[in-house]
Amino acid sequence: MNKVGIIGGTFDPPHVGHLLIANDVRQKLSLDEIWFMPNHIPPHKQNKSVTPTPIRVEMIEAAVASNSSFRVETIELQREGPSYTYDTMLLLAKKYPDTRFYFIIGADMVEYLPKWHNIEKLLEIITFVGVKRPGYTFSSEYPVLEVETPQMDISSTLIRKRMQEGWTSQYLVPDSVKEIIEGKRLYE
């Protein structure tokens, strides 16, 4: 049976924190691959401005290109409306019956689990993996595997804000992502 970790999110932009978490979780849990799964319309961000999907996918592909254990999974982008993890994971479990899925979330999402759509049914088809994040506690009534990774206080929101203030994204994102951001004049 294959063991695949999934990191879902907006990835607007993908940053070095995403890559570090993915790599550490893959190694510590002996996973075969990590799939970066961009959301179409995240339920908790429906009223926020998000970079167009093709550009976000381009940035993720650029970010993961140097690691053969990483790939982009675009299944959520093929559906209309809000992206619910339960619906997506049902589709993936059916498409890949010989795969055990580990859904990687930050401590901010661990605290939010009680509000997830169909959380009880979701727990039947995936294993949650939680990583600590500065400023959040790590407690849940649900089973979550905890994986220690270096804590980096970096977020896509921080990067966008800094760029709007005239700062560079250098050292926060891979160089290949920085080139896309600068070439398309994102977040200015």
PDB file of C-alpha atoms in Angstrom:
ATOM      1  CA  MET A   1       0.000   0.000   0.000  1.00  0.00           C
ATOM      2  CA  ASN A   2       1.270   3.442  -0.947  1.00  0.00           C
ATOM      3  CA  LYS A   3       1.463   6.103   1.742  1.00  0.00           C
ATOM      4  CA  VAL A   4       0.749   9.615   0.505  1.00  0.00           C
ATOM      5  CA  GLY A   5       0.723  12.856   2.456  1.00  0.00           C
ATOM      6  CA  ILE A   6      -1.497  15.657   1.248  1.00  0.00           C
ATOM      7  CA  ILE A   7      -1.078  19.335   1.964  1.00  0.00           C
ATOM      8  CA  GLY A   8      -4.108  21.330   0.920  1.00  0.00           C
ATOM      9  CA  GLY A   9      -4.353  25.056   0.785  1.00  0.00           C
ATOM     10  CA  THR A  10      -4.565  28.175  -1.265  1.00  0.00           C
ATOM     11  CA  PHE A  11      -0.776  28.392  -1.753  1.00  0.00           C
ATOM     12  CA  ASP A  12      -0.969  32.091  -2.522  1.00  0.00           C
ATOM     13  CA  PRO A  13       2.049  31.903  -2.669  1.00  0.00           C
ATOM     14  CA  PRO A  14       3.644  28.560  -1.765  1.00  0.00           C
ATOM     15  CA  HIS A  15       6.581  29.219   0.558  1.00  0.00           C
ATOM     16  CA  VAL A  16       9.588  27.541   2.165  1.00  0.00           C
ATOM     17  CA  GLY A  17       7.533  26.667   5.258  1.00  0.00           C
ATOM     18  CA  HIS A  18       5.213  24.498   3.126  1.00  0.00           C
ATOM     19  CA  LEU A  19       8.207  22.714   1.609  1.00  0.00           C
ATOM     20  CA  LEU A  20       9.976  22.166   4.932  1.00  0.00           C
ATOM     21  CA  ILE A  21       6.837  20.725   6.543  1.00  0.00           C
ATOM     22  CA  ALA A  22       6.196  18.457   3.545  1.00  0.00           C
ATOM     23  CA  ASN A  23       9.742  17.148   3.519  1.00  0.00           C
ATOM     24  CA  ASP A  24       9.910  16.554   7.289  1.00  0.00           C
ATOM     25  CA  VAL A  25       6.530  14.795   7.428  1.00  0.00           C
ATOM     26  CA  ARG A  26       7.449  12.626   4.427  1.00  0.00           C
ATOM     27  CA  GLN A  27      10.694  11.547   6.068  1.00  0.00           C
ATOM     28  CA  LYS A  28       9.379  11.089   9.616  1.00  0.00           C
ATOM     29  CA  LEU A  29       6.338   9.022   8.549  1.00  0.00           C
ATOM     30  CA  SER A  30       8.158   7.217   5.701  1.00  0.00           C
ATOM     31  CA  LEU A  31       5.628   8.420   3.152  1.00  0.00           C
ATOM     32  CA  ASP A  32       6.098   7.628  -0.523  1.00  0.00           C
ATOM     33  CA  GLU A  33       4.987  11.026  -1.770  1.00  0.00           C
ATOM     34  CA  ILE A  34       3.580  14.376  -0.763  1.00  0.00           C
ATOM     35  CA  TRP A  35       0.829  15.855  -2.922  1.00  0.00           C
ATOM     36  CA  PHE A  36       0.281  19.609  -2.852  1.00  0.00           C
ATOM     37  CA  MET A  37      -3.432  20.121  -3.427  1.00  0.00           C
ATOM     38  CA  PRO A  38      -4.510  23.688  -4.210  1.00  0.00           C
ATOM     39  CA  ASN A  39      -8.075  24.644  -3.283  1.00  0.00           C
ATOM     40  CA  HIS A  40     -10.487  26.044  -5.814  1.00  0.00           C
ATOM     41  CA  ILE A  41     -12.522  28.071  -3.339  1.00  0.00           C
ATOM     42  CA  PRO A  42     -11.575  27.299   0.260  1.00  0.00           C
ATOM     43  CA  PRO A  43     -14.752  27.381   2.396  1.00  0.00           C
ATOM     44  CA  HIS A  44     -13.112  29.668   4.970  1.00  0.00           C
ATOM     45  CA  LYS A  45     -11.859  32.130   2.305  1.00  0.00           C
ATOM     46  CA  GLN A  46     -14.900  32.542   0.055  1.00  0.00           C
ATOM     47  CA  ASN A  47     -15.026  36.308   0.473  1.00  0.00           C
ATOM     48  CA  LYS A  48     -11.302  36.969   0.039  1.00  0.00           C
ATOM     49  CA  SER A  49      -9.338  37.850  -3.089  1.00  0.00           C
ATOM     50  CA  VAL A  50      -7.193  34.955  -4.325  1.00  0.00           C
ATOM     51  CA  THR A  51      -4.610  34.924  -7.134  1.00  0.00           C
ATOM     52  CA  PRO A  52      -6.042  33.244 -10.268  1.00  0.00           C
ATOM     53  CA  THR A  53      -5.877  29.453 -10.103  1.00  0.00           C
ATOM     54  CA  PRO A  54      -3.563  28.896 -13.111  1.00  0.00           C
ATOM     55  CA  ILE A  55      -0.955  31.206 -11.574  1.00  0.00           C
ATOM     56  CA  ARG A  56      -1.176  29.495  -8.168  1.00  0.00           C
ATOM     57  CA  VAL A  57      -0.726  26.090  -9.865  1.00  0.00           C
ATOM     58  CA  GLU A  58       2.262  27.433 -11.813  1.00  0.00           C
ATOM     59  CA  MET A  59       3.843  28.638  -8.564  1.00  0.00           C
ATOM     60  CA  ILE A  60       3.264  25.289  -6.803  1.00  0.00           C
ATOM     61  CA  GLU A  61       4.685  23.342  -9.740  1.00  0.00           C
ATOM     62  CA  ALA A  62       7.754  25.586  -9.689  1.00  0.00           C
ATOM     63  CA  ALA A  63       8.112  25.168  -5.918  1.00  0.00           C
ATOM     64  CA  VAL A  64       7.999  21.357  -5.967  1.00  0.00           C
ATOM     65  CA  ALA A  65       9.895  20.729  -9.209  1.00  0.00           C
ATOM     66  CA  SER A  66      13.217  19.963  -7.499  1.00  0.00           C
ATOM     67  CA  ASN A  67      11.833  17.161  -5.287  1.00  0.00           C
ATOM     68  CA  SER A  68      10.845  13.902  -7.007  1.00  0.00           C
ATOM     69  CA  SER A  69       8.704  12.923  -3.983  1.00  0.00           C
ATOM     70  CA  PHE A  70       6.506  16.016  -4.383  1.00  0.00           C
ATOM     71  CA  ARG A  71       3.770  16.567  -6.938  1.00  0.00           C
ATOM     72  CA  VAL A  72       0.743  18.777  -7.543  1.00  0.00           C
ATOM     73  CA  GLU A  73      -2.740  17.216  -7.319  1.00  0.00           C
ATOM     74  CA  THR A  74      -5.367  19.407  -9.006  1.00  0.00           C
ATOM     75  CA  ILE A  75      -8.507  17.352  -8.287  1.00  0.00           C
ATOM     76  CA  GLU A  76     -10.126  20.162  -6.285  1.00  0.00           C
ATOM     77  CA  LEU A  77      -9.673  22.582  -9.168  1.00  0.00           C
ATOM     78  CA  GLN A  78     -11.796  20.385 -11.426  1.00  0.00           C
ATOM     79  CA  ARG A  79     -14.913  20.935  -9.299  1.00  0.00           C
ATOM     80  CA  GLU A  80     -17.074  24.027  -8.955  1.00  0.00           C
ATOM     81  CA  GLY A  81     -18.021  25.661  -5.684  1.00  0.00           C
ATOM     82  CA  PRO A  82     -16.438  25.361  -2.247  1.00  0.00           C
ATOM     83  CA  SER A  83     -13.791  22.673  -1.716  1.00  0.00           C
ATOM     84  CA  TYR A  84     -14.609  20.339   1.148  1.00  0.00           C
ATOM     85  CA  THR A  85     -11.858  17.923   2.143  1.00  0.00           C
ATOM     86  CA  TYR A  86     -14.342  15.110   2.754  1.00  0.00           C
ATOM     87  CA  ASP A  87     -15.694  15.227  -0.814  1.00  0.00           C
ATOM     88  CA  THR A  88     -12.203  15.424  -2.284  1.00  0.00           C
ATOM     89  CA  MET A  89     -10.866  12.556  -0.209  1.00  0.00           C
ATOM     90  CA  LEU A  90     -13.794  10.337  -1.206  1.00  0.00           C
ATOM     91  CA  LEU A  91     -12.839  10.900  -4.845  1.00  0.00           C
ATOM     92  CA  LEU A  92      -9.140  10.262  -4.194  1.00  0.00           C
ATOM     93  CA  ALA A  93      -9.819   7.112  -2.141  1.00  0.00           C
ATOM     94  CA  LYS A  94     -11.922   5.746  -4.998  1.00  0.00           C
ATOM     95  CA  LYS A  95      -9.339   6.704  -7.640  1.00  0.00           C
ATOM     96  CA  TYR A  96      -6.386   5.318  -5.620  1.00  0.00           C
ATOM     97  CA  PRO A  97      -7.729   2.323  -3.631  1.00  0.00           C
ATOM     98  CA  ASP A  98      -4.204   1.067  -2.819  1.00  0.00           C
ATOM     99  CA  THR A  99      -3.190   4.310  -1.123  1.00  0.00           C
ATOM    100  CA  ARG A 100      -3.355   5.349   2.503  1.00  0.00           C
ATOM    101  CA  PHE A 101      -3.738   9.111   2.800  1.00  0.00           C
ATOM    102  CA  TYR A 102      -2.262  11.362   5.498  1.00  0.00           C
ATOM    103  CA  PHE A 103      -3.738  14.850   5.519  1.00  0.00           C
ATOM    104  CA  ILE A 104      -1.196  17.370   6.802  1.00  0.00           C
ATOM    105  CA  ILE A 105      -2.496  20.406   8.674  1.00  0.00           C
ATOM    106  CA  GLY A 106      -1.036  23.159  10.810  1.00  0.00           C
ATOM    107  CA  ALA A 107      -1.958  23.704  14.440  1.00  0.00           C
ATOM    108  CA  ASP A 108      -4.336  26.470  13.323  1.00  0.00           C
ATOM    109  CA  MET A 109      -6.382  23.871  11.452  1.00  0.00           C
ATOM    110  CA  VAL A 110      -6.136  21.323  14.286  1.00  0.00           C
ATOM    111  CA  GLU A 111      -8.061  23.796  16.435  1.00  0.00           C
ATOM    112  CA  TYR A 112     -10.586  24.230  13.597  1.00  0.00           C
ATOM    113  CA  LEU A 113     -11.291  20.472  13.072  1.00  0.00           C
ATOM    114  CA  PRO A 114     -14.643  20.458  14.928  1.00  0.00           C
ATOM    115  CA  LYS A 115     -15.972  22.801  12.214  1.00  0.00           C
ATOM    116  CA  TRP A 116     -14.807  20.681   9.255  1.00  0.00           C
ATOM    117  CA  HIS A 117     -17.511  19.353   6.948  1.00  0.00           C
ATOM    118  CA  ASN A 118     -18.300  15.671   7.734  1.00  0.00           C
ATOM    119  CA  ILE A 119     -15.338  15.389  10.102  1.00  0.00           C
ATOM    120  CA  GLU A 120     -16.444  12.037  11.573  1.00  0.00           C
ATOM    121  CA  LYS A 121     -16.743  10.410   8.136  1.00  0.00           C
ATOM    122  CA  LEU A 122     -13.497  12.041   7.002  1.00  0.00           C
ATOM    123  CA  LEU A 123     -11.646  10.381   9.882  1.00  0.00           C
ATOM    124  CA  GLU A 124     -12.687   6.999   8.468  1.00  0.00           C
ATOM    125  CA  ILE A 125     -10.755   7.548   5.234  1.00  0.00           C
ATOM    126  CA  ILE A 126      -7.685   9.591   6.220  1.00  0.00           C
ATOM    127  CA  THR A 127      -5.188  10.076   9.012  1.00  0.00           C
ATOM    128  CA  PHE A 128      -4.646  13.658  10.121  1.00  0.00           C
ATOM    129  CA  VAL A 129      -1.064  14.773  10.655  1.00  0.00           C
ATOM    130  CA  GLY A 130      -0.642  17.957  12.628  1.00  0.00           C
ATOM    131  CA  VAL A 131       2.402  20.187  12.744  1.00  0.00           C
ATOM    132  CA  LYS A 132       2.930  22.908  15.302  1.00  0.00           C
ATOM    133  CA  ARG A 133       2.625  26.532  14.294  1.00  0.00           C
ATOM    134  CA  PRO A 134       3.701  29.588  16.288  1.00  0.00           C
ATOM    135  CA  GLY A 135       0.864  31.169  18.201  1.00  0.00           C
ATOM    136  CA  TYR A 136      -1.405  28.112  18.284  1.00  0.00           C
ATOM    137  CA  THR A 137      -1.983  25.406  20.849  1.00  0.00           C
ATOM    138  CA  PHE A 138      -2.069  21.778  19.759  1.00  0.00           C
ATOM    139  CA  SER A 139      -5.094  20.076  21.207  1.00  0.00           C
ATOM    140  CA  SER A 140      -7.990  18.248  19.603  1.00  0.00           C
ATOM    141  CA  GLU A 141     -10.755  15.866  20.507  1.00  0.00           C
ATOM    142  CA  TYR A 142      -9.931  14.061  17.256  1.00  0.00           C
ATOM    143  CA  PRO A 143      -7.014  11.695  16.612  1.00  0.00           C
ATOM    144  CA  VAL A 144      -4.167  13.654  15.051  1.00  0.00           C
ATOM    145  CA  LEU A 145      -0.627  12.350  14.554  1.00  0.00           C
ATOM    146  CA  GLU A 146       1.733  15.041  15.767  1.00  0.00           C
ATOM    147  CA  VAL A 147       4.947  15.564  13.819  1.00  0.00           C
ATOM    148  CA  GLU A 148       7.644  17.901  15.093  1.00  0.00           C
ATOM    149  CA  THR A 149       9.057  20.187  12.416  1.00  0.00           C
ATOM    150  CA  PRO A 150      11.057  23.386  12.786  1.00  0.00           C
ATOM    151  CA  GLN A 151       8.586  26.174  13.443  1.00  0.00           C
ATOM    152  CA  MET A 152       8.807  29.011  10.968  1.00  0.00           C
ATOM    153  CA  ASP A 153       6.590  32.012  11.482  1.00  0.00           C
ATOM    154  CA  ILE A 154       5.992  32.383   7.737  1.00  0.00           C
ATOM    155  CA  SER A 155       2.622  32.487   6.058  1.00  0.00           C
ATOM    156  CA  SER A 156       1.347  33.336   2.600  1.00  0.00           C
ATOM    157  CA  THR A 157      -0.557  36.226   4.203  1.00  0.00           C
ATOM    158  CA  LEU A 158       2.682  37.608   5.672  1.00  0.00           C
ATOM    159  CA  ILE A 159       4.444  37.345   2.312  1.00  0.00           C
ATOM    160  CA  ARG A 160       1.630  39.150   0.465  1.00  0.00           C
ATOM    161  CA  LYS A 161       1.534  41.896   3.129  1.00  0.00           C
ATOM    162  CA  ARG A 162       5.300  42.397   3.033  1.00  0.00           C
ATOM    163  CA  MET A 163       5.268  42.624  -0.753  1.00  0.00           C
ATOM    164  CA  GLN A 164       2.456  45.185  -0.679  1.00  0.00           C
ATOM    165  CA  GLU A 165       4.720  47.214   1.631  1.00  0.00           C
ATOM    166  CA  GLY A 166       7.593  47.025  -0.876  1.00  0.00           C
ATOM    167  CA  TRP A 167       9.572  44.141   0.618  1.00  0.00           C
ATOM    168  CA  THR A 168      10.952  41.244  -1.421  1.00  0.00           C
ATOM    169  CA  SER A 169       9.855  37.605  -1.190  1.00  0.00           C
ATOM    170  CA  GLN A 170      13.483  36.462  -1.357  1.00  0.00           C
ATOM    171  CA  TYR A 171      14.323  33.706   1.166  1.00  0.00           C
ATOM    172  CA  LEU A 172      10.601  33.252   1.948  1.00  0.00           C
ATOM    173  CA  VAL A 173       9.777  31.417  -1.273  1.00  0.00           C
ATOM    174  CA  PRO A 174      11.917  29.306  -3.627  1.00  0.00           C
ATOM    175  CA  ASP A 175      13.714  31.362  -6.273  1.00  0.00           C
ATOM    176  CA  SER A 176      11.530  29.814  -8.994  1.00  0.00           C
ATOM    177  CA  VAL A 177       8.409  31.105  -7.216  1.00  0.00           C
ATOM    178  CA  LYS A 178      10.024  34.510  -6.631  1.00  0.00           C
ATOM    179  CA  GLU A 179      10.606  34.784 -10.407  1.00  0.00           C
ATOM    180  CA  ILE A 180       6.910  34.124 -11.113  1.00  0.00           C
ATOM    181  CA  ILE A 181       5.799  36.616  -8.460  1.00  0.00           C
ATOM    182  CA  GLU A 182       8.082  39.316  -9.824  1.00  0.00           C
ATOM    183  CA  GLY A 183       7.418  38.482 -13.489  1.00  0.00           C
ATOM    184  CA  LYS A 184       3.652  38.721 -13.021  1.00  0.00           C
ATOM    185  CA  ARG A 185       3.882  41.589 -10.518  1.00  0.00           C
ATOM    186  CA  LEU A 186       1.824  39.712  -7.956  1.00  0.00           C
ATOM    187  CA  TYR A 187       0.986  41.160  -4.547  1.00  0.00           C
ATOM    188  CA  GLU A 188       2.131  44.702  -5.340  1.00  0.00           C
TER     189      GLU A 188
END
